[in-house]
XYZ file of C-alpha atoms in Angstrom:
699
model
C 68.372 100.151 104.593
C 71.983 99.586 105.652
C 73.318 102.008 108.261
C 76.091 102.840 105.779
C 73.514 104.571 103.548
C 72.188 106.664 106.448
C 72.478 110.459 106.154
C 75.621 111.682 107.949
C 73.521 114.342 109.706
C 72.095 111.690 112.068
C 75.470 110.488 113.337
C 75.811 111.800 116.941
C 78.020 114.908 116.885
C 77.195 115.978 113.311
C 73.854 117.781 112.900
C 72.765 120.007 109.959
C 75.643 122.544 110.058
C 78.441 119.993 110.155
C 76.591 117.874 107.581
C 76.679 120.847 105.184
C 80.394 121.377 105.805
C 81.284 117.677 105.420
C 79.235 117.397 102.237
C 80.530 120.554 100.559
C 84.183 120.285 101.596
C 84.871 116.537 101.631
C 81.972 114.997 99.688
C 80.886 113.055 102.814
C 77.108 112.635 102.705
C 76.512 109.253 104.355
C 77.989 107.187 107.169
C 79.458 104.925 104.480
C 81.285 107.941 102.961
C 82.829 108.751 106.343
C 83.792 105.092 106.816
C 85.846 105.315 103.610
C 87.395 108.686 104.465
C 90.721 107.243 105.566
C 93.416 108.853 107.749
C 96.459 110.064 105.795
C 98.916 109.382 108.623
C 99.208 107.986 112.150
C 101.358 109.274 114.949
C 102.383 107.679 118.211
C 101.157 110.486 120.457
C 102.277 108.776 123.676
C 105.867 109.942 122.955
C 107.125 113.404 123.908
C 110.383 114.765 122.453
C 112.740 117.368 123.875
C 113.808 120.260 121.640
C 117.400 118.998 121.996
C 116.426 115.758 120.139
C 114.825 117.426 117.118
C 116.417 117.447 113.646
C 115.202 118.699 110.282
C 114.721 115.246 108.769
C 112.389 113.909 111.481
C 108.702 113.166 110.803
C 105.913 114.718 112.883
C 106.793 115.054 116.582
C 105.314 116.565 119.743
C 106.918 118.700 122.445
C 105.484 119.921 125.775
C 106.397 123.375 127.033
C 105.588 127.102 127.231
C 105.428 130.067 124.870
C 107.992 132.637 125.992
C 106.977 135.484 123.645
C 105.513 136.398 120.250
C 107.016 138.408 117.380
C 105.305 139.753 114.261
C 107.096 140.393 110.947
C 105.741 142.247 107.910
C 105.601 140.265 104.648
C 104.493 141.230 101.113
C 101.439 143.484 101.011
C 99.335 143.327 104.172
C 100.501 139.832 105.199
C 102.264 139.196 108.486
C 104.351 136.311 109.780
C 103.756 135.490 113.437
C 106.483 133.681 115.402
C 106.075 132.214 118.900
C 109.286 131.398 120.795
C 108.649 128.098 122.588
C 110.715 126.284 125.250
C 110.458 122.895 126.926
C 112.222 124.177 130.068
C 115.621 122.792 129.073
C 117.012 126.150 128.044
C 116.524 125.291 124.358
C 114.083 127.388 122.270
C 112.267 126.556 119.035
C 110.085 128.768 116.825
C 106.419 128.149 116.032
C 105.580 129.990 112.793
C 102.285 131.034 111.215
C 102.438 132.517 107.710
C 98.625 132.714 107.597
C 96.083 132.993 110.420
C 98.831 134.391 112.637
C 96.398 136.804 114.286
C 94.315 133.814 115.423
C 97.412 132.358 117.106
C 98.092 135.676 118.886
C 94.619 135.721 120.414
C 94.231 131.960 121.007
C 97.541 131.043 122.694
C 98.915 132.635 125.864
C 102.417 133.211 127.168
C 103.388 130.987 130.158
C 100.561 128.475 129.559
C 101.632 124.837 129.165
C 100.915 123.439 125.681
C 101.643 120.316 123.685
C 102.921 121.318 120.226
C 102.683 118.872 117.324
C 104.159 119.313 113.842
C 106.983 118.678 111.352
C 110.320 120.139 112.522
C 112.706 121.923 110.161
C 116.003 123.666 110.923
C 116.864 127.161 109.651
C 120.117 128.911 110.613
C 120.658 126.306 113.336
C 117.252 126.893 114.959
C 114.384 124.390 115.066
C 111.113 125.619 113.535
C 107.622 124.171 113.214
C 105.330 125.884 110.697
C 101.570 125.894 111.391
C 101.760 123.508 114.349
C 98.852 121.927 116.175
C 98.850 123.511 119.642
C 96.685 122.179 122.480
C 96.553 122.935 126.201
C 98.569 120.219 127.948
C 95.897 119.670 130.606
C 93.329 118.581 127.951
C 95.448 115.684 126.614
C 95.857 112.281 128.215
C 99.069 111.270 126.507
C 99.140 107.836 128.145
C 95.952 106.837 126.269
C 96.985 108.407 122.951
C 98.736 105.700 120.951
C 98.272 105.374 117.177
C 96.372 108.604 116.639
C 94.895 108.942 113.119
C 95.121 112.233 111.221
C 92.556 113.276 108.602
C 92.811 115.920 105.883
C 90.525 118.930 106.424
C 90.168 122.149 104.434
C 90.948 125.720 105.485
C 87.218 126.474 105.563
C 86.647 123.558 107.949
C 89.503 124.631 110.215
C 88.058 128.156 110.405
C 84.752 126.608 111.471
C 86.509 124.603 114.199
C 86.442 121.267 112.335
C 89.991 119.948 112.363
C 91.461 116.445 112.227
C 90.591 115.862 115.875
C 86.923 116.558 115.088
C 86.905 113.971 112.281
C 88.704 111.482 114.525
C 86.004 111.818 117.221
C 83.247 111.376 114.608
C 84.877 108.224 113.201
C 85.168 106.733 116.712
C 81.452 107.378 117.212
C 80.680 105.959 113.771
C 82.579 102.711 114.392
C 80.728 102.254 117.696
C 77.248 102.737 116.147
C 77.860 100.261 113.298
C 76.767 97.153 115.207
C 76.270 94.747 112.286
C 79.326 93.342 110.462
C 80.224 95.431 107.394
C 79.465 93.516 104.196
C 82.365 91.723 102.509
C 83.319 92.745 98.948
C 85.911 90.073 98.169
C 85.101 86.345 97.991
C 86.679 83.972 100.490
C 88.729 82.216 97.795
C 90.681 85.490 97.305
C 90.965 86.631 100.937
C 91.989 83.181 102.195
C 94.527 82.470 99.471
C 96.149 85.892 99.863
C 95.795 85.913 103.688
C 93.855 89.182 103.606
C 92.035 90.582 106.619
C 88.226 90.683 106.428
C 86.669 93.974 105.318
C 84.752 94.580 108.563
C 87.881 94.183 110.678
C 90.014 96.278 108.288
C 87.596 99.222 108.234
C 87.339 99.297 112.024
C 91.102 99.057 112.563
C 91.988 101.671 109.937
C 90.253 104.364 112.043
C 91.412 103.130 115.449
C 94.560 100.962 115.259
C 96.034 99.536 118.451
C 99.429 98.735 116.949
C 101.407 99.073 113.713
C 101.102 95.376 112.798
C 97.286 95.430 112.738
C 97.304 98.791 110.971
C 99.550 97.466 108.187
C 97.348 94.399 107.635
C 94.245 96.621 107.446
C 95.882 98.965 104.949
C 97.065 96.095 102.731
C 93.526 94.672 102.656
C 91.864 97.982 101.728
C 94.545 98.957 99.208
C 94.344 95.585 97.495
C 90.545 95.820 97.206
C 90.747 99.287 95.654
C 93.440 98.320 93.142
C 91.814 94.973 92.369
C 88.545 96.553 91.227
C 90.364 99.149 89.103
C 92.301 96.342 87.392
C 89.226 94.113 87.085
C 87.389 96.935 85.337
C 90.280 97.641 82.944
C 90.786 93.977 82.050
C 87.035 93.362 81.657
C 86.896 96.294 79.237
C 89.953 95.062 77.300
C 88.528 91.528 77.143
C 85.199 92.852 75.807
C 87.002 94.906 73.176
C 89.018 91.916 71.994
C 85.934 89.712 71.730
C 83.816 92.348 69.991
C 86.304 93.730 67.487
C 88.200 91.635 65.014
C 91.206 93.418 63.602
C 92.386 93.486 60.018
C 94.773 90.602 59.313
C 97.990 92.008 57.865
C 99.690 88.772 56.866
C 102.035 90.200 54.200
C 105.360 91.851 54.779
C 105.803 92.998 51.184
C 107.789 95.150 48.787
C 107.432 98.493 50.563
C 108.594 97.186 53.933
C 111.444 95.155 52.441
C 112.593 97.925 50.090
C 112.704 100.324 53.018
C 114.407 97.840 55.334
C 117.150 96.804 52.911
C 117.738 100.063 50.991
C 116.590 103.041 53.045
C 117.171 102.173 56.690
C 119.487 104.979 57.901
C 121.221 102.774 60.479
C 121.096 99.276 61.930
C 118.051 98.896 64.196
C 118.813 98.557 67.898
C 117.901 95.299 69.620
C 114.997 97.090 71.326
C 113.634 98.401 67.995
C 113.830 94.916 66.436
C 111.994 93.435 69.416
C 109.200 96.031 69.211
C 108.774 95.618 65.412
C 108.372 91.856 65.974
C 105.724 92.462 68.661
C 103.817 94.797 66.331
C 104.022 92.379 63.361
C 102.670 89.600 65.550
C 99.738 91.790 66.697
C 98.862 92.851 63.149
C 98.760 89.290 61.877
C 96.801 87.891 64.839
C 93.300 88.701 63.625
C 92.586 90.937 66.617
C 92.834 94.709 66.734
C 96.239 95.846 67.937
C 96.157 98.248 70.880
C 99.773 98.806 71.809
C 101.525 101.506 73.819
C 105.042 102.274 72.566
C 107.185 103.899 75.224
C 110.583 105.212 74.349
C 112.797 107.969 75.615
C 113.406 111.095 73.573
C 115.529 110.164 70.545
C 115.116 106.395 70.928
C 113.717 105.911 67.408
C 109.963 105.552 67.978
C 109.059 107.321 64.728
C 111.147 104.848 62.720
C 109.314 101.913 64.340
C 105.968 103.622 63.692
C 106.872 104.128 60.011
C 107.842 100.464 59.571
C 104.503 99.480 61.162
C 102.657 101.768 58.735
C 104.509 100.223 55.789
C 103.094 96.797 56.796
C 99.600 98.318 56.539
C 100.463 99.754 53.098
C 101.820 96.388 51.924
C 98.416 94.868 52.769
C 96.490 97.459 50.729
C 95.524 99.815 53.573
C 96.196 103.446 54.484
C 97.913 104.676 57.633
C 97.606 107.834 59.675
C 99.748 109.468 62.360
C 98.157 112.060 64.642
C 100.240 114.528 66.679
C 99.068 117.094 69.276
C 100.652 120.212 67.709
C 101.367 121.541 64.223
C 105.094 121.770 64.994
C 105.189 118.094 65.979
C 103.063 117.052 62.967
C 105.421 118.898 60.616
C 108.385 117.292 62.379
C 106.885 113.831 61.772
C 106.220 114.658 58.118
C 109.814 115.785 57.602
C 111.226 112.745 59.403
C 109.033 110.288 57.461
C 109.840 111.899 54.092
C 113.564 111.882 54.920
C 113.378 108.187 55.840
C 111.414 107.211 52.707
C 113.645 109.162 50.312
C 112.635 108.425 46.702
C 110.182 105.619 47.519
C 106.908 106.037 45.597
C 104.690 106.587 48.634
C 102.334 109.566 48.844
C 102.565 111.204 52.266
C 100.499 114.310 53.054
C 100.175 116.750 55.959
C 96.751 117.869 57.213
C 96.579 120.572 59.891
C 94.387 123.596 60.510
C 96.820 125.654 58.389
C 96.191 123.549 55.242
C 93.289 125.211 53.421
C 91.602 125.705 50.062
C 92.698 123.777 46.972
C 95.521 121.925 48.730
C 93.170 120.682 51.460
C 90.629 119.462 48.899
C 93.344 117.602 46.992
C 94.329 115.765 50.182
C 90.705 114.920 51.074
C 90.128 113.553 47.554
C 93.374 111.568 47.725
C 92.293 109.982 51.016
C 88.934 108.924 49.520
C 90.551 107.347 46.462
C 93.325 105.739 48.482
C 96.075 107.639 46.627
C 97.196 109.298 49.889
C 98.800 106.360 51.651
C 100.111 108.011 54.816
C 98.416 111.024 56.400
C 100.234 113.054 59.041
C 98.075 115.498 60.947
C 96.826 117.177 64.093
C 93.309 116.920 65.544
C 92.162 118.269 62.124
C 92.335 114.596 61.039
C 89.259 113.712 63.110
C 86.977 116.275 61.443
C 83.924 114.742 59.740
C 85.068 115.918 56.298
C 88.167 113.696 56.523
C 87.271 110.233 55.168
C 89.593 107.361 54.242
C 89.212 104.666 51.585
C 90.747 101.916 53.759
C 92.234 103.086 57.055
C 94.090 100.146 58.592
C 96.675 101.641 60.943
C 96.626 104.634 63.292
C 99.574 106.011 65.237
C 98.768 108.478 68.021
C 101.736 110.453 69.330
C 101.845 111.908 72.836
C 98.562 110.116 73.580
C 97.802 111.950 76.819
C 97.075 115.153 74.885
C 94.083 113.604 73.117
C 90.782 112.911 74.842
C 89.067 109.516 74.678
C 86.237 110.927 72.529
C 88.723 112.380 70.016
C 90.444 109.034 69.573
C 87.119 107.221 69.226
C 86.186 109.530 66.321
C 89.324 108.453 64.501
C 88.587 104.749 65.001
C 85.082 105.253 63.524
C 86.566 106.308 60.164
C 87.193 102.659 59.318
C 84.824 99.733 58.698
C 86.730 97.662 61.274
C 88.673 99.421 64.015
C 92.185 100.070 62.664
C 95.274 98.784 64.430
C 96.374 101.341 67.018
C 99.892 102.258 68.092
C 100.031 104.838 70.886
C 103.447 106.503 71.310
C 104.760 108.523 74.207
C 108.158 110.091 74.874
C 107.157 110.609 78.504
C 108.366 107.398 80.135
C 105.621 106.004 82.354
C 106.514 103.867 85.375
C 105.327 100.290 84.949
C 102.783 100.395 87.787
C 101.268 103.613 86.437
C 101.158 102.319 82.853
C 99.412 99.184 84.146
C 96.642 101.367 85.524
C 96.484 104.287 83.079
C 96.956 102.149 79.975
C 95.870 98.813 81.397
C 93.935 97.863 78.270
C 97.005 98.350 76.052
C 99.895 95.971 75.479
C 103.136 97.767 76.307
C 106.344 97.866 74.237
C 109.449 99.679 75.419
C 112.419 100.985 73.400
C 115.108 101.197 76.043
C 118.211 101.700 73.871
C 119.448 104.790 72.053
C 120.502 104.482 68.392
C 124.263 103.966 67.803
C 126.444 107.067 67.723
C 124.388 109.060 70.229
C 126.366 110.388 73.173
C 124.478 110.763 76.483
C 123.773 114.405 77.332
C 125.915 115.690 80.222
C 123.787 117.468 82.827
C 125.369 120.100 85.086
C 123.979 122.121 87.997
C 125.110 125.757 88.056
C 124.198 128.422 90.647
C 122.961 131.721 89.231
C 125.962 133.664 90.582
C 128.171 131.802 88.064
C 126.453 133.098 84.917
C 129.582 134.893 83.617
C 131.514 131.630 83.485
C 128.491 129.866 81.930
C 128.327 132.515 79.180
C 132.019 131.927 78.407
C 131.372 128.234 77.845
C 128.396 129.018 75.595
C 130.533 131.437 73.551
C 132.966 128.564 72.925
C 130.150 126.238 71.824
C 128.727 128.789 69.364
C 132.212 129.525 68.003
C 132.429 125.803 67.160
C 129.245 126.183 65.105
C 126.773 124.886 67.715
C 123.399 126.347 68.721
C 121.934 126.950 72.176
C 118.519 126.945 73.897
C 117.705 129.177 76.875
C 114.427 128.201 78.583
C 112.586 130.461 81.034
C 109.646 129.483 83.260
C 107.516 132.641 82.768
C 106.728 135.053 79.948
C 105.780 138.152 81.943
C 106.712 139.549 85.343
C 104.764 137.881 88.134
C 103.953 139.745 91.348
C 103.792 136.528 93.362
C 106.907 134.750 92.135
C 110.349 136.297 91.898
C 111.269 134.723 88.550
C 113.424 135.874 85.704
C 110.944 136.397 82.910
C 111.538 135.766 79.260
C 111.248 139.376 78.109
C 113.933 140.668 80.488
C 115.999 137.553 79.907
C 115.914 138.056 76.148
C 117.194 141.616 76.543
C 120.011 140.486 78.868
C 121.038 137.702 76.488
C 121.115 140.130 73.532
C 123.546 142.240 75.587
C 125.611 139.197 76.635
C 125.863 137.852 73.047
C 125.862 140.979 70.832
C 127.727 139.244 67.985
C 125.062 136.514 67.549
C 121.464 136.393 66.321
C 118.698 135.354 68.750
C 115.155 134.000 68.263
C 112.359 134.253 70.822
C 109.417 131.817 71.156
C 106.608 131.661 73.716
C 103.039 130.433 74.000
C 101.366 133.839 73.616
C 102.757 134.432 70.125
C 100.561 133.891 67.080
C 101.211 130.467 65.472
C 102.640 132.060 62.325
C 105.076 134.262 64.277
C 106.118 131.305 66.433
C 106.697 129.149 63.359
C 108.804 131.878 61.669
C 111.020 132.255 64.750
C 111.395 128.484 65.089
C 112.366 128.143 61.443
C 115.048 130.819 61.839
C 116.627 128.630 64.521
C 116.061 125.317 62.685
C 117.795 126.642 59.562
C 120.720 127.952 61.636
C 120.050 131.640 60.870
C 119.882 132.321 64.628
C 122.351 130.780 67.057
C 120.354 131.148 70.288
C 116.687 130.314 70.883
C 115.143 131.951 73.962
C 111.900 130.178 74.826
C 109.379 128.973 77.354
C 108.439 125.300 77.558
C 106.655 125.441 74.174
C 109.810 123.770 72.845
C 109.372 120.796 75.192
C 107.943 118.609 72.418
C 108.481 118.627 68.693
C 111.702 120.501 68.006
C 114.513 118.598 66.324
C 117.688 120.576 65.743
C 120.672 118.161 65.660
C 123.090 121.110 65.648
C 121.821 122.401 69.032
C 124.234 121.162 71.706
C 123.391 123.200 74.831
C 120.132 123.474 76.785
C 120.188 126.082 79.557
C 117.169 125.906 81.891
C 116.802 129.009 84.058
C 115.105 128.711 87.486
C 115.301 124.936 87.038
C 113.861 124.439 90.531
C 110.482 125.568 89.154
C 110.222 122.616 86.749
C 109.109 119.054 87.425
C 111.435 116.132 86.750
C 109.653 114.847 83.659
C 109.517 118.379 82.210
C 113.262 118.836 82.792
C 113.877 115.471 81.121
C 111.739 116.401 78.104
C 113.582 119.713 77.717
C 116.944 117.960 77.972
C 115.787 115.698 75.125
C 115.889 118.667 72.733
C 119.707 118.382 72.669
C 121.928 115.360 72.086
C 120.323 114.651 68.700
C 123.534 114.888 66.728
C 126.900 113.166 67.060
C 128.475 115.970 69.167
C 128.671 115.992 72.960
C 125.699 117.961 74.288
C 125.055 119.650 77.621
C 122.032 120.465 79.764
C 122.704 123.236 82.307
C 120.295 123.527 85.252
C 120.554 127.027 86.726
C 119.161 127.643 90.243
C 119.726 129.875 93.258
C 121.283 128.531 96.480
C 118.071 128.292 98.504
C 116.742 124.894 97.463
C 114.413 122.652 99.454
C 115.234 118.999 100.142
C 112.851 117.716 97.437
C 114.156 120.219 94.851
C 117.746 119.192 95.533
C 116.741 115.560 95.009
C 115.211 116.455 91.628
C 118.352 118.301 90.505
C 120.615 115.466 91.730
C 118.567 112.815 89.884
C 118.793 114.846 86.660
C 122.580 115.136 86.993
C 122.978 111.417 87.844
C 120.991 109.753 85.066
C 119.630 110.085 81.530
C 117.327 107.087 82.051
C 113.803 108.393 81.483
C 112.202 105.459 83.279
C 114.302 105.965 86.394
C 113.414 109.662 86.298
C 109.705 108.878 85.868
C 109.797 106.490 88.847
C 111.486 109.182 90.955
C 108.967 111.791 89.761
C 106.078 109.503 90.681
C 107.501 109.007 94.173
C 108.229 112.705 94.701
C 105.031 114.146 93.299
C 102.425 111.378 93.174
C 100.457 110.218 90.116
C 97.990 113.095 90.022
C 100.757 115.602 89.245
C 102.481 113.725 86.462
C 101.923 115.264 83.063
C 99.159 113.511 81.231
C 97.742 111.562 84.146
C 95.453 114.326 85.316
C 92.878 113.337 82.703
C 92.931 109.713 83.758
C 90.264 110.009 86.428
C 92.332 107.466 88.339
C 94.870 109.256 90.448
C 92.361 111.322 92.417
C 89.853 108.558 93.014
C 92.071 106.129 94.861
C 91.210 106.678 98.511
C 94.006 104.710 100.155
C 96.221 102.996 97.567
C 99.240 104.831 96.149
C 100.351 103.836 92.642
C 103.877 105.121 93.325
C 104.462 103.192 96.522
C 102.212 100.164 96.146
C 103.744 98.688 92.998
C 103.751 95.114 94.318
C 100.083 95.368 95.276
C 99.231 96.767 91.819
C 100.869 93.711 90.256
C 99.153 91.327 92.692
C 95.769 92.944 92.038
C 96.301 92.729 88.282
C 97.300 89.059 88.453
C 94.176 88.230 90.481
C 91.930 90.226 88.141
C 93.479 88.513 85.106
C 92.834 85.126 86.688
C 89.125 85.997 87.048
C 88.822 87.332 83.469
C 90.564 84.261 82.036
C 88.159 81.988 83.910
C 84.990 84.022 83.239
C 85.520 86.282 80.176
C 81.783 86.931 79.683
C 81.167 87.808 83.367
C 78.416 85.185 83.722
C 79.784 82.623 86.194
C 77.795 82.587 89.492
C 81.056 81.868 91.356
C 82.110 85.472 90.661
C 78.693 87.096 91.204
C 79.927 89.092 94.228
C 82.709 90.619 92.094
C 80.522 91.606 89.146
C 77.856 93.065 91.483
C 80.463 95.088 93.368
C 81.974 96.329 90.103
C 78.480 97.429 89.013
C 78.027 99.328 92.284
C 81.399 101.038 91.923
C 80.533 102.151 88.394
C 77.549 104.040 89.847
C 79.879 106.129 92.004
C 81.570 109.354 90.942
C 84.756 107.497 89.966
C 85.473 108.175 86.319
C 85.577 104.506 85.341
C 84.895 105.287 81.675
C 88.081 107.272 81.388
C 90.018 104.614 83.290
C 88.862 102.207 80.593
C-alpha cells in the first residue's frame, strides 16, 4: 500500500486525539489528504517591521516589541473586547485587539515580555490596530531561518485545542520527510513537457516548504493546472458522451409562424447581438444534435424575445415548446410578455403553475396531449408526472441555477428524443466561471440593450441626506413615475442594526402621506403578495416597499427610481439585479444606494463599481474577485467552488482556458476514452470520481 493511503494517526506528531480532530474538522484522514491540504498564504517571516512603517493597506506583517498594558471594554450582552497596547520601543504604540477569546489573551500574554506579533494591520482614528494577531515569545523564534513560512487554515475548535497553523506546518514538514518514494505522476509527459510544468512530486514538496517565490509560483501553477484540467476533462467527456448518445430533432424549416412574427409583429428592430444569437440557435436546431445552449444577457437585453423566436422554429416544425421559470410571478411575466409579442397570431399559449387547478388545469393537460397547446409557460409544476406532451421539441429554462439537475432531467424525459434546450440567465456569469459551471453548454451572449433604453444612473447617498432624497422622489412621482424602496430585513434583528421593512414602511407612509404605498416581502402568503404586486403594476400605488423578493420577475416600465436601503448589506450581483427593475421604459431612471458613512474598503469598492458601470459582465467579474465563486448566487449548488483545493476560478482565468484547451485536445483525439496513450488520464479521472467531489453536479 502506498504511504499516501496510510492512516494519518501514524504520522509522527499526530496520534489518536489529533487524528480525530484532523478528521472531523478538516476531513484529513490519510497522509495523502494532508499532502493535498495546501497553505492559503506564505509570509516572509525573516522581515521585521517597525510600527512607524505600518499602513492600513499592507498585507500581513510582523513586529517585535512589548505589551505595555491591557484594557477591557464591554460589548453587547456579556461579550468583552480586550485591547493590548503594544510598542516596539520607538515611542510608537499600536493596539492588539481580541473581540473573542480576549480572556485567553489576558492570561496567556504578559506585560513587559518580548513578543513577535504577526497579523494584518488596519488604521482607525490614526492608530494602527491588529485584530486577533498571532503572538509568540520572541525567544522561541529563529527569524533568520524563517523564510517563506506557509500558513494553513484551522478551525476555532482546533485553535482551542492548541492546533494552529504552526502545528499543521510542523506536521507537513514531518510528512514530506517520511515520504521517501517519489509521489506518483498524474499528468503524462507529453502535457508536462509541452507546457513546461513542474513534476508532481517536486510541486507537492515545494508547496509545503518553498525556498523562494520563483519555485513556489511554479509549484502552484502545476497543481492548479492539474486540478482545473481534470474538472474540464470531466465536463468535456460528459458533453462529448451526450452528443454521441443523443441525436436531436432536426428543425430544418423556418416557416410561416416565425416569418409572420418577424415581419409583422416584431416590436422593434433586433439588436446585432440578438440577430447573432438567433443565428446560433437556428444552426444548433438544424444540426441533428440536441442543442444545449446557455443564453446570457443582462436585465432588459431581450432574452425572452430570442427565446420566443426559438420556440416559433419548433412550432414551425410541428413540435411544442415549453418555458419553465422559478417563480409564479416570473412565469406570469413571461406569459404576459409572450402574449403581448404574439398579438393576434393563432398560437395557443397556456400557463401552468401550482395555482392553476380544477377544470382549467385539466383543459391544459388535455391540450398538451393533443398538441393543441403549442407553448406552455410554467413553474416546476411542469415537471409533474401528470404533465405529458404530444411532441415536446424545445425547452427554455429561465434562471437555470434555481432548478436542480434532477428537476431538469425530468423535463427532458417527457419527450421521445431529448428536446432542444435553451438555458437563460439574467445573472451575468464571468467567462471562466461559465466555462466550469456550464462547461457542457455552448454559450451565447446578448451584450447590447434594445434601442431607446437609457442607462440607469446610479447614485450613492449617505443616510443623513434622506430629506433631500425624499424631495427628489416627490418630483418623480409628481411627473407620474413610480418608485421602489428595498430593505434588507423584514423584522428587527438583535444582531444587526438594520432598518427593517415594517418600521421603514411606517416612516415612508409619514414621508409620503399624499401617495398610496404597497408592501411586499417573503413571509406574505402568495395570494397577498400577488395582490400587492398587482396594485403597483397597475399604477394604483405609487411606491412599492419590498425586500429582495422583487429581484427577479417584476416588469413595471413606469417605475423610474430604485432606492436600496443599507446597500452595503447587498452583494454586487444582487444590487445589479435590483437595479434592473428600473430603466425598462423610455424615461431616465435612477438607482439610489443608501448607506451610512462607516464603510469598509471592500464595501466602498462595491458601491463605486455600481456607480461606475451598468455592464453586468464587468460587475460579475468584480463580484467574483471580491467574493469568490462559492458566494456567487447560483454557484453554491455547483459542487465545484468548494472542491477546488488550490485553483481559484476568479484569479486563474488563463489557467482555466489553458486547461480547457488541453482537455478539448484529448477529447477530440480520443472521444470514446479508449486510446492507451491516454490511459493515465482516464484512470486518474476514475479515481477522482470516487472522491467526495460532486462530479455529477459539475457535469
